[in-house]
Coordinates of C-alpha atoms and ligand atoms in Angstrom, one line a residue:
X1 CA 19.4 111.6 -172.9
X2 CA 22.6 112.7 -174.6
X3 CA 23.1 109.5 -176.5
X4 CA 19.7 109.7 -178.2
X5 CA 20.8 113.0 -179.7
X6 CA 23.9 111.5 -181.2
X7 CA 23.8 109.7 -184.6
X8 CA 23.3 106.0 -184.1
X9 CA 26.6 105.0 -185.7
X10 CA 28.5 107.1 -183.1
X11 CA 26.7 105.2 -180.3
X12 CA 27.5 101.9 -182.1
X13 CA 31.2 102.7 -182.3
X14 CA 31.3 103.7 -178.7
X15 CA 30.1 100.3 -177.6
X16 CA 32.2 98.0 -179.7
X17 CA 34.5 96.4 -177.3
X18 CA 36.7 93.4 -177.4
X19 CA 34.8 90.2 -177.5
X20 CA 37.0 88.4 -175.1
X21 CA 36.4 90.9 -172.3
X22 CA 32.7 90.4 -172.6
X23 CA 31.5 88.7 -169.4
X24 CA 27.8 89.1 -170.1
X25 CA 25.5 86.5 -171.6
X26 CA 25.4 86.6 -175.4
X27 CA 21.9 86.9 -177.0
X28 CA 21.0 87.0 -180.6
X29 CA 19.9 90.3 -182.0
X30 CA 16.5 88.8 -182.6
X31 CA 16.2 87.8 -179.0
X32 CA 17.1 91.3 -177.9
X33 CA 14.5 92.8 -180.2
X34 CA 11.9 90.5 -178.8
X35 CA 12.8 91.7 -175.4
X36 CA 12.1 95.2 -176.4
X37 CA 15.5 96.5 -177.7
X38 CA 14.9 98.1 -181.0
X39 CA 16.6 100.5 -183.4
X40 CA 19.8 101.9 -181.9
X41 CA 18.5 105.4 -182.1
X42 CA 15.9 104.5 -179.5
X43 CA 18.4 103.3 -177.0
X44 CA 19.9 105.4 -174.3
X45 CA 23.6 104.5 -174.1
X46 CA 25.5 105.5 -171.1
X47 CA 29.1 106.2 -172.0
X48 CA 30.5 105.9 -168.6
X49 CA 29.6 102.3 -168.5
X50 CA 31.4 101.5 -171.8
X51 CA 34.7 102.2 -170.0
X52 CA 33.8 99.5 -167.6
X53 CA 33.4 97.0 -170.3
X54 CA 30.3 94.8 -170.1
X55 CA 29.4 95.3 -166.5
X56 CA 27.1 92.6 -165.3
X57 CA 23.6 93.9 -164.6
X58 CA 23.0 95.4 -161.2
X59 CA 19.7 96.4 -159.8
X60 CA 19.6 99.6 -161.7
X61 CA 20.7 98.7 -165.1
X62 CA 20.6 96.0 -167.7
X63 CA 23.5 95.1 -169.9
X64 CA 23.0 92.9 -173.0
X65 CA 25.8 92.0 -175.4
X66 CA 25.8 90.6 -178.9
X67 CA 28.9 89.0 -180.4
X68 CA 30.1 90.8 -183.5
X69 CA 33.2 89.4 -185.2
X70 CA 36.0 90.1 -182.8
X71 CA 34.0 92.5 -180.8
X72 CA 31.1 92.5 -178.5
X73 CA 28.2 94.9 -179.0
X74 CA 27.0 95.8 -175.6
X75 CA 23.9 97.7 -174.9
X76 CA 23.5 99.4 -171.6
X77 CA 20.0 100.3 -170.6
X78 CA 18.6 101.5 -167.4
X79 CA 16.0 99.0 -166.3
X80 CA 13.1 101.4 -166.5
X81 CA 14.1 102.3 -170.1
X82 CA 14.0 98.6 -171.0
X83 CA 10.4 98.5 -169.6
X84 CA 9.7 101.8 -171.4
X85 CA 10.9 100.3 -174.7
X86 CA 8.7 97.2 -174.3
X87 CA 5.8 99.5 -173.5
X88 CA 6.4 101.7 -176.5
X89 CA 6.4 98.6 -178.7
X90 CA 3.1 97.4 -177.2
X91 CA 1.6 100.8 -177.8
X92 CA 2.9 101.1 -181.3
X93 CA 1.4 97.7 -182.1
X94 CA -1.9 98.6 -180.6
X95 CA -1.9 101.8 -182.6
X96 CA -1.2 100.0 -185.8
X97 CA -4.0 97.6 -185.1
X98 CA -6.3 100.5 -184.4
X99 CA -5.3 102.3 -187.5
X100 CA -5.9 99.2 -189.5
X101 CA -9.4 99.0 -188.1
X102 CA -10.2 102.5 -189.1
X103 CA -9.6 105.7 -187.2
X104 CA -13.2 106.1 -186.2
X105 CA -12.9 103.0 -184.0
X106 CA -9.7 104.0 -182.3
X107 CA -10.0 103.4 -178.6
X108 CA -13.1 101.4 -179.1
X109 CA -11.3 98.4 -180.2
X110 CA -9.2 96.2 -178.0
X111 CA -10.9 97.3 -174.8
X112 CA -11.2 94.5 -172.3
X113 CA -14.6 93.2 -171.4
X114 CA -15.8 94.8 -168.2
X115 CA -18.7 93.8 -166.0
X116 CA -20.4 97.1 -165.0
X117 CA -21.4 97.5 -161.4
X118 CA -22.9 100.8 -160.6
X119 CA -21.0 102.4 -157.6
X120 CA -22.9 103.3 -154.5
X121 CA -24.8 106.6 -154.5
X122 CA -25.3 107.2 -158.2
X123 CA -28.8 108.0 -157.2
X124 CA -30.0 109.3 -153.9
X125 CA -33.2 109.7 -151.8
X126 CA -35.5 112.7 -151.9
X127 CA -34.6 115.3 -149.2
X128 CA -36.8 114.7 -146.2
X129 CA -37.3 118.4 -145.4
X130 CA -39.9 120.0 -147.7
X131 CA -38.1 123.4 -148.0
X132 CA -34.9 121.7 -148.9
X133 CA -36.8 119.6 -151.5
X134 CA -38.4 122.7 -152.9
X135 CA -35.1 124.4 -153.2
X136 CA -33.5 121.4 -154.9
X137 CA -36.4 121.3 -157.4
X138 CA -35.8 125.0 -158.1
X139 CA -32.1 124.1 -159.0
X140 CA -33.3 121.3 -161.2
X141 CA -35.5 123.9 -163.0
X142 CA -32.5 126.1 -163.5
X143 CA -30.7 123.2 -165.1
X144 CA -33.6 122.7 -167.4
X145 CA -33.6 126.3 -168.4
X146 CA -29.9 126.2 -169.2
X147 CA -30.1 122.9 -171.0
X148 CA -33.3 123.7 -173.0
X149 CA -31.9 126.9 -174.3
X150 CA -28.6 125.4 -175.2
X151 CA -30.5 122.7 -177.1
X152 CA -32.7 125.3 -178.8
X153 CA -30.0 127.7 -179.9
X154 CA -26.6 126.0 -179.8
X155 CA -27.2 122.2 -180.0
X156 CA -24.0 120.4 -180.8
X157 CA -21.8 123.5 -180.5
X158 CA -19.6 124.0 -177.5
X159 CA -21.4 126.7 -175.5
X160 CA -24.4 129.0 -175.7
X161 CA -24.6 132.8 -176.1
X162 CA -27.8 133.3 -174.2
X163 CA -28.4 136.9 -175.2
X164 CA -27.6 136.6 -178.9
X165 CA -29.1 133.1 -178.9
X166 CA -26.5 131.3 -180.9
X167 CA -23.5 129.0 -180.4
X168 CA -20.3 130.1 -178.7
X169 CA -16.9 128.7 -179.6
X170 CA -13.8 128.8 -177.5
X171 CA -10.4 127.9 -178.9
X172 CA -9.7 125.8 -175.8
X173 CA -11.4 122.8 -177.5
X174 CA -10.0 123.3 -181.0
X175 CA -12.8 122.2 -183.3
X176 CA -14.0 119.4 -181.0
X177 CA -17.7 120.2 -180.5
X178 CA -20.3 119.5 -177.9
X179 CA -18.5 120.7 -174.7
X180 CA -21.8 121.6 -173.0
X181 CA -23.3 118.2 -173.8
X182 CA -20.4 116.2 -172.4
X183 CA -19.9 118.5 -169.4
X184 CA -23.6 118.3 -168.5
X185 CA -24.1 114.5 -168.9
X186 CA -23.6 113.5 -165.3
X187 CA -25.6 116.5 -163.9
X188 CA -28.5 115.4 -166.1
X189 CA -28.1 111.9 -164.7
X190 CA -28.0 112.7 -161.0
X191 CA -30.9 115.2 -161.4
X192 CA -32.8 112.3 -163.1
X193 CA -33.5 114.2 -166.2
X194 CA -33.8 111.0 -168.2
X195 CA -35.0 112.3 -171.5
X196 CA -32.3 114.9 -171.7
X197 CA -29.6 112.3 -170.7
X198 CA -30.8 110.0 -173.5
X199 CA -30.7 112.7 -176.1
X200 CA -27.2 113.7 -174.9
X201 CA -26.1 110.1 -175.1
X202 CA -27.4 109.8 -178.6
X203 CA -25.5 112.9 -179.7
X204 CA -22.3 111.5 -178.2
X205 CA -22.8 108.2 -180.1
X206 CA -23.5 109.8 -183.4
X207 CA -21.5 113.1 -183.4
X208 CA -18.8 113.3 -180.8
X209 CA -15.7 113.2 -183.0
X210 CA -12.1 113.6 -182.0
X211 CA -10.7 113.0 -185.5
X212 CA -10.2 116.7 -186.1
X213 CA -7.2 118.7 -187.2
X214 CA -7.1 121.1 -184.3
X215 CA -5.0 122.4 -181.5
X216 CA -6.6 121.9 -178.1
X217 CA -5.9 122.7 -174.5
X218 CA -4.8 119.4 -173.0
X219 CA -6.0 120.4 -169.5
X220 CA -9.5 121.7 -170.6
X221 CA -10.2 118.8 -172.9
X222 CA -9.1 116.4 -170.1
X223 CA -11.2 117.9 -167.3
X224 CA -14.3 118.5 -169.3
X225 CA -14.4 115.9 -172.0
X226 CA -12.4 113.0 -170.6
X227 CA -13.8 113.7 -167.1
X228 CA -17.3 114.1 -168.4
X229 CA -17.2 110.9 -170.4
X230 CA -15.7 108.9 -167.5
X231 CA -18.4 110.0 -165.1
X232 CA -21.2 109.4 -167.6
X233 CA -19.8 105.8 -167.9
X234 CA -19.5 105.2 -164.2
X235 CA -23.0 106.4 -163.5
X236 CA -24.8 104.8 -166.4
X237 CA -22.7 101.9 -167.5
X238 CA -23.2 102.9 -171.2
X239 CA -20.2 101.5 -173.1
X240 CA -20.1 104.3 -175.5
X241 CA -18.8 106.6 -172.9
X242 CA -16.0 104.3 -171.9
X243 CA -14.9 103.9 -175.5
X244 CA -15.0 107.6 -176.2
X245 CA -13.1 108.4 -173.0
X246 CA -10.3 106.0 -173.9
X247 CA -10.2 107.1 -177.5
X248 CA -9.8 110.7 -176.4
X249 CA -7.2 109.7 -173.8
X250 CA -5.1 108.1 -176.5
X251 CA -5.3 111.3 -178.6
X252 CA -3.8 113.2 -175.7
X253 CA -0.8 110.9 -175.2
X254 CA 1.5 112.7 -177.7
X255 CA 1.4 115.7 -175.4
X256 CA 3.8 113.8 -173.1
X257 CA 6.4 113.6 -175.8
X258 CA 8.8 116.1 -174.2
X259 CA 12.3 115.5 -172.8
X260 CA 11.0 115.3 -169.2
X261 CA 7.5 113.8 -169.9
X262 CA 5.9 117.0 -168.5
X263 CA 3.2 117.5 -171.1
X264 CA 2.7 120.4 -173.4
X265 CA -0.3 122.7 -172.7
X266 CA -1.4 122.7 -176.3
X267 CA -1.6 119.8 -178.7
X268 CA -2.7 119.3 -182.2
X269 CA -4.6 116.1 -181.9
X270 CA -4.1 115.2 -185.5
X271 CA -0.4 115.8 -186.0
X272 CA 0.5 115.1 -182.3
X273 CA 2.6 118.3 -182.2
X274 CA 2.6 120.1 -178.9
X275 CA 3.7 123.5 -177.7
X276 CA 3.2 125.7 -174.7
X277 CA 1.2 128.9 -174.3
X278 CA 3.3 131.7 -175.8
X279 CA 2.7 133.9 -172.7
X280 CA 4.0 131.3 -170.2
X281 CA 7.2 132.2 -168.5
X282 CA 10.2 130.8 -170.3
X283 CA 8.3 128.4 -172.5
X284 CA 7.0 126.6 -169.4
X285 CA 4.1 124.2 -168.9
X286 CA 1.6 125.3 -166.2
X287 CA 1.4 123.6 -162.8
X288 CA -2.5 123.5 -162.7
X289 CA -2.6 122.1 -166.2
X290 CA -0.1 119.2 -166.1
X291 CA -0.9 118.6 -162.4
X292 CA -4.6 118.1 -163.2
X293 CA -4.5 114.9 -165.3
X294 CA -3.9 112.4 -162.5
X295 CA -7.5 111.3 -161.6
X296 CA -8.7 110.9 -165.2
X297 CA -5.6 109.1 -166.4
X298 CA -5.6 106.6 -163.5
X299 CA -9.2 105.8 -164.4
X300 CA -8.3 105.5 -168.1
X301 CA -5.8 102.8 -167.2
X302 CA -8.5 101.2 -164.9
X303 CA -11.0 101.1 -167.8
X304 CA -8.7 100.2 -170.6
X305 CA -6.2 97.9 -169.0
X306 CA -3.5 100.0 -170.6
X307 CA -0.9 101.1 -168.0
X308 CA 0.4 103.9 -170.2
X309 CA -2.0 106.5 -168.9
X310 CA -1.2 106.0 -165.2
X311 CA 2.5 105.8 -166.0
X312 CA 2.5 109.2 -167.7
X313 CA 1.0 110.9 -164.7
X314 CA 3.2 109.1 -162.2
X315 CA 6.2 110.3 -164.1
X316 CA 5.0 113.9 -163.5
X317 CA 5.1 113.2 -159.8
X318 CA 8.6 111.9 -160.1
X319 CA 9.8 114.9 -162.0
X320 CA 8.3 117.2 -159.3
X321 CA 9.7 115.2 -156.5
X322 CA 13.2 115.5 -157.8
X323 CA 13.0 119.3 -157.9
X324 CA 13.9 121.7 -155.1
X325 CA 10.9 123.8 -154.1
X326 CA 11.4 127.4 -152.9
X327 CA 10.2 127.4 -149.3
X328 CA 8.4 124.1 -150.0
X329 CA 6.1 125.9 -152.5
X330 CA 5.4 124.9 -156.1
X331 CA 6.0 127.6 -158.7
X332 CA 3.3 127.8 -161.4
X333 CA 5.8 127.4 -164.3
X334 CA 7.9 124.4 -165.2
X335 CA 9.9 124.0 -168.4
X336 CA 9.2 120.6 -170.0
X337 CA 12.5 120.5 -171.8
X338 CA 15.0 121.5 -169.0
X339 CA 12.8 120.3 -166.1
X340 CA 13.5 123.6 -164.3
X341 CA 11.1 126.0 -162.7
X342 CA 10.2 129.2 -164.6
X343 CA 9.2 132.4 -162.8
X344 CA 8.7 131.9 -159.1
X345 CA 5.0 132.8 -159.0
X346 CA 3.0 130.7 -156.6
X347 CA -0.8 130.7 -156.6
X348 CA -3.5 128.5 -155.1
X349 CA -5.9 130.2 -157.6
X350 CA -5.4 130.4 -161.4
X351 CA -2.3 128.5 -162.7
X352 CA -1.8 126.5 -159.5
X353 CA -5.2 125.6 -158.0
X354 CA -6.2 122.1 -159.1
X355 CA -2.7 120.7 -158.8
X356 CA -3.1 120.8 -155.0
X357 CA -6.7 119.5 -155.3
X358 CA -5.5 116.5 -157.3
X359 CA -2.8 115.5 -154.8
X360 CA -5.4 115.2 -152.2
X361 CA -8.0 113.5 -154.4
X362 CA -5.5 111.1 -155.8
X363 CA -4.9 109.8 -152.3
X364 CA -8.6 109.7 -151.6
X365 CA -9.4 108.0 -154.9
X366 CA -6.8 105.3 -154.2
X367 CA -8.8 104.4 -151.1
X368 CA -6.0 106.1 -149.2
X369 CA -3.2 103.9 -150.4
X370 CA -1.4 106.6 -152.5
X371 CA 1.0 107.6 -149.7
X372 CA 3.1 109.7 -152.1
X373 CA 0.1 111.9 -153.1
X374 CA -0.9 112.2 -149.5
X375 CA 2.5 113.4 -148.4
X376 CA 2.9 115.9 -151.2
X377 CA -0.5 117.3 -150.4
X378 CA 0.0 117.8 -146.6
X379 CA 3.5 119.1 -147.1
X380 CA 2.2 121.6 -149.6
X381 CA -0.6 122.7 -147.3
X382 CA 2.0 123.3 -144.6
X383 CA 4.0 125.6 -146.9
X384 CA 0.8 127.4 -148.0
X385 CA -0.1 128.0 -144.4
X386 CA 3.3 129.3 -143.5
X387 CA 3.9 131.5 -146.5
X388 CA 0.6 132.4 -148.1
X389 CA -2.3 132.4 -145.7
X390 CA -2.8 135.7 -143.9
X391 CA -5.5 137.4 -141.8
X392 CA -6.8 140.9 -142.6
X393 CA -7.1 143.5 -139.9
X394 CA -10.8 143.0 -140.1
X395 CA -10.3 139.3 -139.3
X396 CA -10.8 137.7 -142.7
X397 CA -8.5 134.8 -143.6
X398 CA -7.2 134.9 -147.2
X399 CA -4.7 133.1 -149.4
X400 CA -2.3 135.6 -151.0
X401 CA -0.1 135.0 -154.1
X402 CA 3.7 134.8 -153.9
X403 CA 6.0 136.3 -156.4
X404 CA 9.6 135.6 -155.8
X405 CA 9.2 136.0 -152.0
X406 CA 6.9 139.0 -152.1
X407 CA 3.2 138.7 -151.3
X408 CA 0.4 140.1 -153.4
X409 CA -2.6 140.5 -151.1
X410 CA -5.2 139.4 -153.6
X411 CA -7.4 136.3 -153.8
X412 CA -9.1 135.0 -156.9
X413 CA -12.6 133.6 -157.2
X414 CA -10.8 130.4 -158.3
X415 CA -8.9 130.3 -155.0
X416 CA -12.1 129.9 -153.1
X417 CA -12.3 126.2 -154.0
X418 CA -9.5 125.8 -151.4
X419 CA -12.0 126.1 -148.5
X420 CA -13.7 122.9 -149.6
X421 CA -10.3 121.2 -150.3
X422 CA -9.0 122.0 -146.8
X423 CA -12.2 120.6 -145.2
X424 CA -12.1 117.5 -147.5
X425 CA -8.5 116.8 -146.5
X426 CA -9.1 117.4 -142.8
X427 CA -9.7 113.8 -141.9
X428 CA -6.2 112.7 -142.9
X429 CA -4.3 115.7 -141.6
X430 CA -1.2 114.8 -139.7
X431 CA -0.5 115.6 -136.1
X432 CA -4.1 115.7 -134.9
X433 CA -4.8 118.7 -137.1
X434 CA -8.2 117.6 -138.4
X435 CA -10.1 120.3 -136.5
X436 CA -7.5 122.9 -137.7
X437 CA -8.1 122.0 -141.4
X438 CA -11.9 122.1 -141.0
X439 CA -11.3 125.6 -139.4
X440 CA -9.2 126.7 -142.4
X441 CA -12.0 125.6 -144.7
X442 CA -14.6 127.4 -142.7
X443 CA -12.5 130.6 -142.6
X444 CA -12.0 130.6 -146.4
X445 CA -15.7 129.9 -146.9
X446 CA -16.5 132.9 -144.7
X447 CA -14.1 135.2 -146.6
X448 CA -15.4 134.1 -150.0
X449 CA -19.0 134.6 -148.8
X450 CA -17.9 138.1 -147.8
X451 CA -16.6 138.7 -151.3
X452 CA -20.1 138.0 -152.6
X453 CA -21.9 139.9 -149.8
X454 CA -19.9 143.1 -150.4
X455 CA -21.1 143.5 -154.0
X456 CA -24.4 145.0 -155.2
X457 CA -25.4 141.8 -157.0
X458 CA -24.4 139.4 -154.2
X459 CA -22.2 137.5 -156.7
X460 CA -18.5 137.4 -156.3
X461 CA -15.9 139.2 -158.4
X462 CA -13.1 137.4 -160.3
X463 CA -10.5 138.7 -157.8
X464 CA -10.6 140.7 -154.6
X465 CA -8.0 142.4 -152.6
X466 CA -6.8 143.0 -149.1
X467 CA -4.7 146.2 -149.5
X468 CA -5.2 149.9 -150.0
X469 CA -7.8 150.0 -147.2
X470 CA -10.1 147.4 -148.7
X471 CA -11.0 143.8 -147.6
X472 CA -12.5 141.2 -149.9
X473 CA -13.4 143.8 -152.6
X474 CA -12.3 144.1 -156.2
X475 CA -10.6 147.4 -156.9
X476 CA -9.6 147.0 -160.5
X477 CA -12.2 147.2 -163.2
X478 CA -10.9 144.1 -165.0
X479 CA -11.4 142.0 -161.8
X480 CA -15.1 142.9 -161.2
X481 CA -16.7 140.3 -163.5
X482 CA -18.5 137.1 -162.6
X483 CA -18.6 134.3 -165.2
X484 CA -20.9 131.8 -163.5
X485 CA -18.0 130.2 -161.7
X486 CA -18.6 127.4 -159.2
X487 CA -15.7 127.7 -156.6
X488 CA -17.5 129.5 -153.8
X489 CA -20.6 127.2 -154.1
X490 CA -18.3 124.2 -154.3
X491 CA -16.8 125.2 -150.9
X492 CA -20.3 125.7 -149.4
X493 CA -21.2 122.1 -150.6
X494 CA -18.1 120.6 -149.0
X495 CA -18.5 122.6 -145.8
X496 CA -22.2 121.5 -145.6
X497 CA -21.4 117.9 -146.1
X498 CA -18.6 117.9 -143.5
X499 CA -20.2 120.1 -140.8
X500 CA -23.9 120.2 -141.5
X501 CA -23.8 123.9 -140.4
X502 CA -27.1 125.3 -141.9
X503 CA -25.4 128.6 -142.8
X504 CA -23.8 126.9 -145.9
X505 CA -27.2 126.1 -147.3
X506 CA -28.3 129.6 -146.5
X507 CA -25.3 131.1 -148.4
X508 CA -25.9 128.7 -151.3
X509 CA -29.5 129.8 -151.5
X510 CA -28.4 133.5 -151.5
X511 CA -26.3 132.6 -154.6
X512 CA -29.3 130.9 -156.3
X513 CA -31.4 134.1 -155.7
X514 CA -28.6 136.3 -157.1
X515 CA -28.2 134.0 -160.2
X516 CA -31.9 134.1 -160.9
X517 CA -32.0 137.8 -160.5
X518 CA -29.0 138.9 -162.4
X519 CA -27.7 136.1 -164.6
X520 CA -31.0 134.4 -165.8
X521 CA -32.1 135.7 -169.2
X522 CA -34.7 134.4 -171.7
X523 CA -32.0 132.5 -173.5
X524 CA -30.3 130.8 -170.6
X525 CA -27.7 132.1 -168.0
X526 CA -25.1 134.8 -168.7
X527 CA -22.0 136.1 -166.9
X528 CA -21.9 139.6 -165.6
X529 CA -19.3 142.3 -166.4
X530 CA -19.4 144.2 -163.1
X531 CA -20.9 142.8 -160.0
X532 CA -20.7 146.2 -158.2
X533 CA -23.0 147.9 -160.6
X534 CA -26.7 147.9 -160.1
X535 CA -27.4 147.4 -163.7
X536 CA -26.5 144.1 -165.4
X537 CA -24.1 144.2 -168.3
X538 CA -24.2 140.6 -169.6
X539 CA -21.1 139.0 -171.1
X540 CA -23.4 136.7 -173.3
X541 CA -21.7 133.4 -172.5
X542 CA -23.3 130.4 -170.7
X543 CA -20.1 128.6 -169.7
X544 CA -20.3 124.8 -169.9
X545 CA -19.0 124.6 -166.3
X546 CA -22.2 126.3 -165.1
X547 CA -24.0 123.1 -166.0
X548 CA -21.3 120.7 -164.9
X549 CA -20.2 122.4 -161.7
X550 CA -22.2 125.4 -160.4
X551 CA -25.6 123.7 -160.8
X552 CA -24.4 120.3 -159.7
X553 CA -22.8 121.6 -156.5
X554 CA -25.9 123.6 -155.7
X555 CA -28.0 120.5 -156.3
X556 CA -25.8 118.4 -154.0
X557 CA -25.9 121.2 -151.4
X558 CA -29.7 120.6 -151.2
X559 CA -29.5 116.8 -151.4
X560 CA -29.1 114.2 -148.8
X561 CA -25.5 112.9 -148.2
X562 CA -26.4 109.6 -149.8
X563 CA -26.1 111.1 -153.3
X564 CA -22.5 110.7 -154.5
X565 CA -21.2 110.1 -150.9
X566 CA -17.6 111.1 -150.3
X567 CA -16.5 107.6 -149.2
X568 CA -17.3 106.3 -152.7
X569 CA -16.7 109.2 -155.1
X570 CA -14.3 112.0 -155.7
X571 CA -15.0 115.0 -158.0
X572 CA -12.6 116.0 -160.7
X573 CA -11.9 119.7 -160.9
X574 CA -14.8 120.1 -163.3
X575 CA -17.1 118.4 -160.7
X576 CA -17.3 115.1 -162.6
X577 CA -17.6 112.3 -160.0
X578 CA -15.2 109.4 -160.3
X579 CA -15.4 106.3 -158.1
X580 CA -13.0 105.6 -155.4
X581 CA -10.9 102.5 -156.4
X582 CA -11.6 100.4 -153.3
X583 CA -8.9 98.1 -152.1
X584 CA -11.3 95.3 -151.3
X585 CA -12.6 95.4 -154.9
X586 CA -9.3 94.1 -156.1
X587 CA -7.9 97.5 -157.0
X588 CA -5.0 97.5 -154.5
X589 CA -2.4 96.6 -157.1
X590 CA -3.6 99.3 -159.4
X591 CA -3.6 101.9 -156.6
X592 CA 0.0 101.0 -155.8
X593 CA 1.1 101.8 -159.4
Ligands
DMJ1 C1 -13.4 125.0 -164.3 O1 -13.2 124.6 -165.6 C2 -12.6 124.1 -163.4 O2 -13.1 124.2 -162.1 C3 -11.2 124.5 -163.3 O3 -10.4 123.8 -162.4 C4 -11.0 126.0 -163.0 N1 -11.9 126.8 -163.7 C5 -13.2 126.4 -164.1 C6 -14.4 127.0 -163.4 O4 -14.2 128.3 -162.8

């Protein structure tokens, strides 16, 4: 890295050595350029090798020399940097071509032809049991209520304010619009709401525009927009979704332009300038944000033929694997410039959660060939069990947070997704621990159900505590809200699929009744400010994840297992289903990357 910071002429001087001591092959400058060696300022020059004078290449490095008068200009590059330079050139060329064709078409052009084959389980059978069928129909009616009201009052905007009956904008998406439409596409599809899916698709075709001068959250845009578009493509085969997904993926690439390749949290998608959240410890990027790009980026490479997306996320793994982890745990903050951890705060809820989820799902999505992802996941679970998982005196298992070695006995609603994750990962658990991981999932599901059951509204708070004489109860006023989050229902859905214990459907139905009673309003569904109060105080936001996650997981909970079966699909963290890249479909090489 150092050399790139030096002026190019200094680098040049440093590598002018006597021609007659040059043992390497002599190439013309043009030849070098065609191999991917460009302006000197792009090259990384390793001074210690200059002293050795034109070392022949070994497995790790490449040396090329050009005769220059009495001297020999030698360029030392690590092999991976040679590859990177070639890749940069290819990308720059592609970008120039795209620009020439007009920015609107970016990403749409140059995509390889692809024969669409719908993966197994994009549609399922009707549930055999009449009560289950009736309940599933009810959930579809809820989706219709949420969708129709969004359409009536906020069409084309990001989200709906169901009480004031107007659009709601969050700065997470900059001025990209239509979050609810893109997030809801696959739910509409699997619920067979064909008219609604068609109008959503038409909106995407005509209006979804990423050529905006705005700063967005890379994580949120990736999980909702890229994830939503990818799923819509894989379910329906409509090319427009593939083109839009790749176009948006390309817009996100400048976020990785940091010294380590750990992406910025925020990115202006016009200027390509990134930065981190001002509140994040020591200018760090956030684990759950940069660690939740893997599934989507692997699929972007799969659909575009462009390796750059997968390379970016594999590099994140590399950086993480080089670092020491305190007690085997991953702190939530990592500085993208120094590559060092920030504050040692570890959480399986907010700031950490989906990083762990994506390690497991990367392995599953690769048809169990991504051994690195697998190892990182099970090692992390081992550390979580040892240092964070505790049992209350009343016998409730919970996952605490860790701050520099001290435990905070609090669990977030977000953390409740981990029940489903443990159960989903049970099958591959090392040392015959399958049953144990299912048990962990069941215990977390039970605790999270208790957090719902111990409120007046039977909806769970944002965070609940296990200290000061309480168990699974929120004690702080600012932790008593419920914003239509999915994580508890998500865990019920996984537990149901993996155990078929009827209590999970029962618990899911309790949640449906509570949502109908307290969150449903004329204009859609709203979050609640205090779930312990008997009177609803609505927050007036219908979150887009209510349509993409909460209602989808409920629908799946009351569907047969043949709809989006786990052998063929993994869900991104916004519940967007992505197909497993099966080895026998010729994806093995891609999985290995
Ligand atoms: C969703 O956007 C995703 O599930 C994310 O991983 C966490 N938070 C919300 C829902 O609560």
